[in-house]
Tab-separated table of C-alpha atoms and ligand atoms in Angstrom:
chain	number	residue	atom	x	y	z
P	1	MET	CA	99.352	47.918	59.927
P	2	VAL	CA	99.810	44.873	62.140
P	3	ILE	CA	101.992	45.079	65.356
P	4	ILE	CA	103.870	41.844	65.850
P	5	ARG	CA	105.528	41.155	69.214
P	6	LYS	CA	106.283	37.385	68.943
P	7	VAL	CA	108.460	35.374	66.749
P	8	ALA	CA	105.881	32.694	66.218
P	9	GLU	CA	103.287	35.251	65.121
P	10	LEU	CA	105.920	36.618	62.579
P	11	LEU	CA	106.579	33.229	61.194
P	12	ASP	CA	102.844	32.882	60.597
P	13	PHE	CA	102.522	36.295	59.046
P	14	VAL	CA	105.527	35.755	56.766
P	15	GLY	CA	104.338	32.226	55.708
P	16	LEU	CA	100.970	33.435	54.792
P	17	ARG	CA	102.559	36.208	52.518
P	18	LYS	CA	104.936	33.788	50.965
P	19	GLU	CA	102.036	31.484	50.204
P	20	GLN	CA	100.213	34.195	48.480
P	21	GLY	CA	103.473	34.926	46.469
P	22	GLU	CA	104.003	38.313	47.593
P	23	LYS	CA	107.381	39.970	47.667
P	24	ILE	CA	108.478	41.064	51.099
P	25	GLY	CA	110.575	44.147	51.864
P	26	LEU	CA	112.304	44.452	55.219
P	27	VAL	CA	113.413	47.796	56.838
P	28	PRO	CA	115.354	47.036	60.035
P	29	THR	CA	115.525	49.964	62.511
P	30	MET	CA	116.131	50.765	66.135
P	31	GLY	CA	113.369	53.056	66.200
P	32	ALA	CA	113.165	56.701	67.382
P	33	LEU	CA	112.448	57.188	63.610
P	34	HIS	CA	113.098	60.210	61.532
P	35	GLU	CA	112.840	61.100	57.872
P	36	GLY	CA	116.063	59.090	57.183
P	37	HIS	CA	114.350	55.856	58.260
P	38	LEU	CA	110.986	56.959	56.507
P	39	SER	CA	112.863	57.371	53.211
P	40	LEU	CA	113.781	53.758	53.456
P	41	VAL	CA	110.285	52.744	54.251
P	42	GLU	CA	108.805	54.901	51.497
P	43	ARG	CA	111.193	53.127	48.872
P	44	ALA	CA	110.298	49.707	50.254
P	45	VAL	CA	106.532	50.503	50.062
P	46	LYS	CA	106.859	51.455	46.546
P	47	GLU	CA	108.895	48.273	45.611
P	48	ASN	CA	107.115	45.605	47.605
P	49	PRO	CA	103.478	44.612	48.222
P	50	CYS	CA	104.447	43.676	51.813
P	51	VAL	CA	106.651	45.765	53.929
P	52	ILE	CA	107.923	44.717	57.422
P	53	ALA	CA	109.578	47.338	59.522
P	54	SER	CA	111.393	46.069	62.586
P	55	VAL	CA	111.780	48.336	65.678
P	56	PHE	CA	114.382	46.749	68.023
P	57	VAL	CA	117.195	48.288	69.901
P	58	ASN	CA	119.794	45.486	69.637
P	59	PRO	CA	121.732	45.216	72.799
P	60	THR	CA	124.413	42.973	71.220
P	61	GLN	CA	125.668	45.753	68.767
P	62	PHE	CA	126.289	48.098	71.559
P	63	ASN	CA	129.723	48.060	73.151
P	64	ASN	CA	128.903	50.779	75.605
P	65	ALA	CA	126.350	50.208	78.342
P	66	ASN	CA	125.599	54.035	78.633
P	67	ASP	CA	124.972	54.314	74.852
P	68	LEU	CA	122.499	51.629	75.056
P	69	ALA	CA	120.667	53.074	78.262
P	70	THR	CA	120.564	56.552	76.687
P	71	TYR	CA	119.436	55.414	73.259
P	72	PRO	CA	116.135	57.188	72.451
P	73	ARG	CA	112.975	55.131	72.376
P	74	LYS	CA	109.585	56.294	71.418
P	75	GLU	CA	107.613	53.328	70.247
P	76	GLU	CA	104.146	54.679	69.886
P	77	GLU	CA	105.155	57.690	67.654
P	78	ASP	CA	107.235	55.104	65.621
P	79	PHE	CA	104.228	52.904	65.074
P	80	ARG	CA	102.157	55.925	64.028
P	81	LEU	CA	104.696	57.127	61.446
P	82	LEU	CA	105.118	53.528	60.091
P	83	ALA	CA	101.357	53.036	59.648
P	84	GLN	CA	101.112	56.399	57.984
P	85	ALA	CA	103.937	55.404	55.552
P	86	GLY	CA	102.057	52.292	54.436
P	87	VAL	CA	104.042	49.536	56.226
P	88	THR	CA	102.207	46.306	56.324
P	89	ALA	CA	103.638	45.003	59.685
P	90	VAL	CA	105.864	46.224	62.285
P	91	PHE	CA	107.891	43.698	64.204
P	92	ALA	CA	108.671	45.083	67.619
P	93	PRO	CA	109.993	42.107	69.816
P	94	SER	CA	111.223	42.307	73.419
P	95	VAL	CA	114.960	41.334	73.949
P	96	GLU	CA	113.796	38.136	75.520
P	97	GLU	CA	111.842	37.257	72.499
P	98	MET	CA	114.824	37.753	70.124
P	99	TYR	CA	117.499	36.251	72.576
P	100	PRO	CA	115.513	33.696	74.782
P	101	GLY	CA	117.397	33.368	78.021
P	102	GLY	CA	119.296	36.683	77.365
P	103	PRO	CA	121.611	37.785	74.660
P	104	GLU	CA	124.736	36.509	76.614
P	105	ASN	CA	123.247	32.955	76.516
P	106	GLN	CA	123.052	32.709	72.805
P	107	THR	CA	125.105	30.147	71.132
P	108	ARG	CA	128.104	32.087	69.986
P	109	HIS	CA	128.435	32.058	66.143
P	110	GLU	CA	131.294	34.065	64.763
P	111	PHE	CA	130.331	35.669	61.498
P	112	ASP	CA	133.017	35.850	58.721
P	113	LEU	CA	132.486	39.516	57.835
P	114	GLY	CA	135.798	40.061	55.935
P	115	THR	CA	138.339	42.893	56.368
P	116	ALA	CA	135.576	45.539	55.895
P	117	ALA	CA	134.491	44.766	59.426
P	118	GLU	CA	137.781	45.227	60.995
P	119	VAL	CA	138.331	49.015	60.212
P	120	MET	CA	136.900	52.181	61.281
P	121	GLU	CA	133.608	51.327	63.285
P	122	GLY	CA	134.985	47.751	63.696
P	123	LYS	CA	138.223	49.180	65.175
P	124	PHE	CA	136.516	51.739	67.557
P	125	ARG	CA	133.501	49.633	68.381
P	126	PRO	CA	134.707	46.096	69.065
P	127	GLY	CA	131.973	43.493	68.597
P	128	HIS	CA	129.696	45.969	67.137
P	129	PHE	CA	129.493	44.335	63.522
P	130	GLN	CA	129.166	40.779	65.166
P	131	GLY	CA	126.213	42.111	66.926
P	132	VAL	CA	124.792	43.699	63.752
P	133	ALA	CA	125.245	40.495	61.897
P	134	GLN	CA	123.662	38.489	64.681
P	135	VAL	CA	120.367	40.683	64.630
P	136	VAL	CA	120.317	41.244	60.946
P	137	SER	CA	120.778	37.503	60.064
P	138	LEU	CA	118.097	36.487	62.575
P	139	LEU	CA	115.608	39.262	61.082
P	140	PHE	CA	116.357	37.804	57.571
P	141	ARG	CA	115.759	34.191	58.676
P	142	LEU	CA	112.464	35.178	60.350
P	143	CYS	CA	111.184	37.631	57.652
P	144	ARG	CA	112.768	35.888	54.588
P	145	PRO	CA	112.576	39.249	52.708
P	146	ASP	CA	113.230	39.527	48.950
P	147	ARG	CA	114.752	42.997	49.516
P	148	ALA	CA	116.158	44.722	52.556
P	149	TYR	CA	116.738	48.427	52.763
P	150	PHE	CA	119.680	50.199	54.545
P	151	GLY	CA	120.887	53.759	54.724
P	152	GLU	CA	124.173	54.838	53.280
P	153	LYS	CA	124.667	56.973	56.425
P	154	ASP	CA	125.874	53.622	57.772
P	155	PHE	CA	128.117	53.058	54.781
P	156	GLN	CA	130.418	50.456	56.358
P	157	GLN	CA	127.325	48.632	57.830
P	158	ILE	CA	126.147	48.033	54.285
P	159	ALA	CA	129.477	46.592	53.104
P	160	VAL	CA	129.576	44.410	56.202
P	161	ILE	CA	125.970	43.018	55.659
P	162	ARG	CA	126.784	42.270	52.001
P	163	ASN	CA	129.708	40.115	53.159
P	164	MET	CA	127.469	38.535	55.899
P	165	ILE	CA	124.861	37.348	53.372
P	166	ARG	CA	127.537	35.994	51.117
P	167	THR	CA	129.336	34.001	53.766
P	168	GLU	CA	125.984	32.846	55.428
P	169	GLY	CA	124.366	32.064	51.988
P	170	ILE	CA	121.328	34.244	52.522
P	171	ASP	CA	119.502	35.136	49.348
P	172	VAL	CA	118.349	38.868	49.664
P	173	ASP	CA	118.791	42.035	47.567
P	174	ILE	CA	120.407	44.659	49.689
P	175	ILE	CA	118.987	48.169	48.676
P	176	ALA	CA	121.281	51.021	49.600
P	177	CYS	CA	119.288	54.384	50.150
P	178	PRO	CA	120.932	57.780	50.135
P	179	ILE	CA	121.477	59.882	53.407
P	180	LYS	CA	118.764	62.239	54.425
P	181	ARG	CA	119.919	65.388	55.926
P	182	ALA	CA	118.389	68.270	57.951
P	183	ASP	CA	118.202	71.705	56.076
P	184	ASP	CA	121.595	72.642	57.521
P	185	GLY	CA	123.149	69.564	56.329
P	186	LEU	CA	123.544	67.457	59.449
P	187	ALA	CA	122.729	63.758	58.739
P	188	LEU	CA	119.435	62.798	60.468
P	189	SER	CA	120.155	60.394	63.337
P	190	SER	CA	118.175	59.253	66.216
P	191	ARG	CA	121.033	60.403	68.356
P	192	ASN	CA	120.615	63.942	67.222
P	193	ALA	CA	117.811	64.218	69.815
P	194	LEU	CA	120.515	63.797	72.539
P	195	LEU	CA	122.393	67.148	71.431
P	196	THR	CA	122.111	70.128	73.601
P	197	GLU	CA	120.949	73.377	71.732
P	198	ALA	CA	124.612	74.617	71.418
P	199	GLN	CA	125.801	71.177	70.173
P	200	ARG	CA	122.991	71.077	67.694
P	201	ALA	CA	124.077	74.393	66.267
P	202	ILE	CA	127.591	73.264	65.692
P	203	ALA	CA	127.106	69.723	64.531
P	204	PRO	CA	126.235	70.717	60.856
P	205	GLU	CA	129.993	71.824	60.844
P	206	ILE	CA	130.747	68.077	60.144
P	207	TYR	CA	128.930	67.952	56.811
P	208	LYS	CA	129.959	71.509	55.874
P	209	THR	CA	133.478	70.455	56.320
P	210	LEU	CA	133.141	67.169	54.473
P	211	LYS	CA	131.538	69.204	51.477
P	212	TYR	CA	134.193	71.748	51.506
P	213	SER	CA	136.870	68.842	51.475
P	214	VAL	CA	135.432	67.610	48.158
P	215	GLU	CA	136.434	70.998	46.610
P	216	TYR	CA	139.627	70.975	48.412
P	217	SER	CA	140.381	67.424	47.087
P	218	LYS	CA	140.412	68.764	43.513
P	219	GLU	CA	143.590	70.657	44.214
P	220	HIS	CA	145.182	68.613	47.087
P	221	ASP	CA	146.291	65.149	47.764
P	222	VAL	CA	144.573	62.602	49.957
P	223	ARG	CA	146.757	63.370	52.910
P	224	ALA	CA	146.262	67.104	52.907
P	225	THR	CA	142.570	66.560	52.428
P	226	HIS	CA	142.394	64.242	55.479
P	227	HIS	CA	144.435	66.793	57.488
P	228	THR	CA	142.232	69.753	56.634
P	229	VAL	CA	138.990	67.919	57.692
P	230	VAL	CA	140.392	66.736	61.017
P	231	GLU	CA	142.129	69.885	61.806
P	232	HIS	CA	139.255	72.106	61.159
P	233	LEU	CA	136.510	70.011	62.970
P	234	ASN	CA	138.854	69.538	66.074
P	235	SER	CA	139.214	73.384	66.238
P	236	GLN	CA	135.491	73.711	66.767
P	237	PRO	CA	134.011	73.763	70.231
P	238	GLU	CA	132.371	70.449	71.477
P	239	LEU	CA	133.600	68.499	68.218
P	240	GLU	CA	136.226	65.784	68.428
P	241	VAL	CA	137.010	63.497	65.562
P	242	GLU	CA	137.313	59.927	66.530
P	243	TYR	CA	138.351	58.827	63.016
P	244	PHE	CA	138.240	60.072	59.594
P	245	GLU	CA	139.213	57.571	56.743
P	246	ILE	CA	139.460	58.142	53.148
P	247	VAL	CA	138.785	54.655	51.638
P	248	ASP	CA	138.096	52.668	48.656
P	249	ALA	CA	134.213	52.231	48.824
P	250	ARG	CA	134.529	48.563	48.050
P	251	THR	CA	137.281	47.289	50.373
P	252	LEU	CA	136.924	50.116	52.834
P	253	LEU	CA	140.640	50.174	53.101
P	254	PRO	CA	142.440	53.546	53.128
P	255	VAL	CA	143.755	54.956	49.851
P	256	GLU	CA	146.761	57.191	49.406
P	257	GLU	CA	146.234	58.557	45.998
P	258	TRP	CA	142.987	59.769	44.349
P	259	ASP	CA	143.640	57.654	41.221
P	260	GLU	CA	143.979	54.556	43.381
P	261	SER	CA	140.276	53.513	43.038
P	262	PRO	CA	137.388	54.808	40.907
P	263	TRP	CA	134.946	54.884	44.014
P	264	ILE	CA	136.410	56.800	47.072
P	265	VAL	CA	134.431	57.885	50.215
P	266	GLY	CA	135.426	59.628	53.445
P	267	CYS	CA	133.915	57.984	56.535
P	268	ILE	CA	133.922	60.057	59.718
P	269	THR	CA	132.877	59.705	63.343
P	270	VAL	CA	132.771	62.908	65.436
P	271	TYR	CA	131.952	63.266	68.991
P	272	CYS	CA	129.741	66.174	69.575
P	273	GLY	CA	129.991	66.473	73.346
P	274	LYS	CA	129.241	62.900	74.469
P	275	VAL	CA	127.089	62.130	71.461
P	276	ARG	CA	128.687	60.020	68.684
P	277	LEU	CA	127.767	61.065	65.142
P	278	ILE	CA	128.709	59.586	61.860
P	279	ASP	CA	128.613	60.729	58.340
P	280	ASN	CA	130.351	60.237	55.057
P	281	ILE	CA	131.137	61.922	51.767
P	282	THR	CA	131.690	60.673	48.272
P	283	TYR	CA	135.028	61.971	46.583
P	284	ARG	CA	134.749	60.056	43.266
P	285	LYS	CA	132.268	57.453	42.117
P	286	PRO	CA	131.735	55.674	38.703
P	287	GLU	CA	128.374	56.420	36.879
P	288	SER	CA	127.514	52.630	37.066
P	289	CYS	CA	127.519	52.460	40.947
Y	301	AMP	P1	119.131	52.751	62.851
Y	301	AMP	O1	117.722	52.873	63.550
Y	301	AMP	O2	120.047	53.955	63.229
Y	301	AMP	O3	119.745	51.447	63.139
Y	301	AMP	O4	118.964	52.966	61.422
Y	301	AMP	C1	118.077	51.994	60.673
Y	301	AMP	C2	118.354	52.209	59.199
Y	301	AMP	O5	118.010	53.471	58.785
Y	301	AMP	C3	119.821	51.884	58.843
Y	301	AMP	O6	119.879	51.325	57.718
Y	301	AMP	C4	120.496	53.383	58.786
Y	301	AMP	O7	121.474	53.391	57.826
Y	301	AMP	C5	119.250	54.161	58.144
Y	301	AMP	N1	119.416	55.481	58.407
Y	301	AMP	C6	119.612	56.110	59.612
Y	301	AMP	N2	119.656	57.416	59.487
Y	301	AMP	C7	119.617	57.693	58.088
Y	301	AMP	C8	119.621	58.929	57.332
Y	301	AMP	N3	119.908	60.102	57.833
Y	301	AMP	N4	119.414	58.647	55.973
Y	301	AMP	C9	119.296	57.471	55.411
Y	301	AMP	N5	119.217	56.314	56.070
Y	301	AMP	C10	119.315	56.353	57.496
């Protein structure tokens, strides 16, 4: 595996691979890798002769300075895991390399991300998706991937990136990969490392409650299902729901009835102490999706 730090070096690498007619798979990450990231990498390695994983904690998608400062970083371990997984190249640039002159001095390009970017994460993390679109579109332009792999843990992010490639005219297949969970059900996340022992013990309640709500939804309406999730989680020590939305998976707009859409998911963000955890659950989904 080659470790690439510089944009110029990446462009040369990609140019050579393209000349050889190789398909390129891209897995964008912010590092502190876990089995969730590695499941994306494994799929990319199976499907593409050349796989580039990026490790870059993108400052422009953080709307909270403390969140950025405390975001876990462990580059050497990440490189070891990526090499072991069969990645061809890791792109791990500095902030200066990605944003010469500083992120604040980039020409401001307002991405058209559609209404999917305005709800949930878009509402609670103003500017977050513009930052995601900025870094992902830059990675797409530099790596020119045929396929790019994203996790369904960030369900809304996938919808927003699909809108972004459409409006920006970028030709790439977006591959959505299922959520990887710990044995107790907690969705794997780099942020889990920031939980205290007591918080880590209570955090699995999030998925447990979501799973229970799928059973509950068979006998109850959307409103009652929403209510039971929020009430139950908020009654747990350390947990506080920031939002829980039961939405049409395609538009990400809230539904009021279960028969309103063939594909319905519940997206949740819960604070566990100061750590912000996200997860989601499917209530109904057509076989074809
Ligand atoms: P991040 O490093 O958190 O930006 O995540 C990089 C990619 O890994 C994103 O596409 C995430 O959705 C994906 N990812 C993170 N956690 C998981 C997980 N538990 N299961 C599957 N994919 C994940």
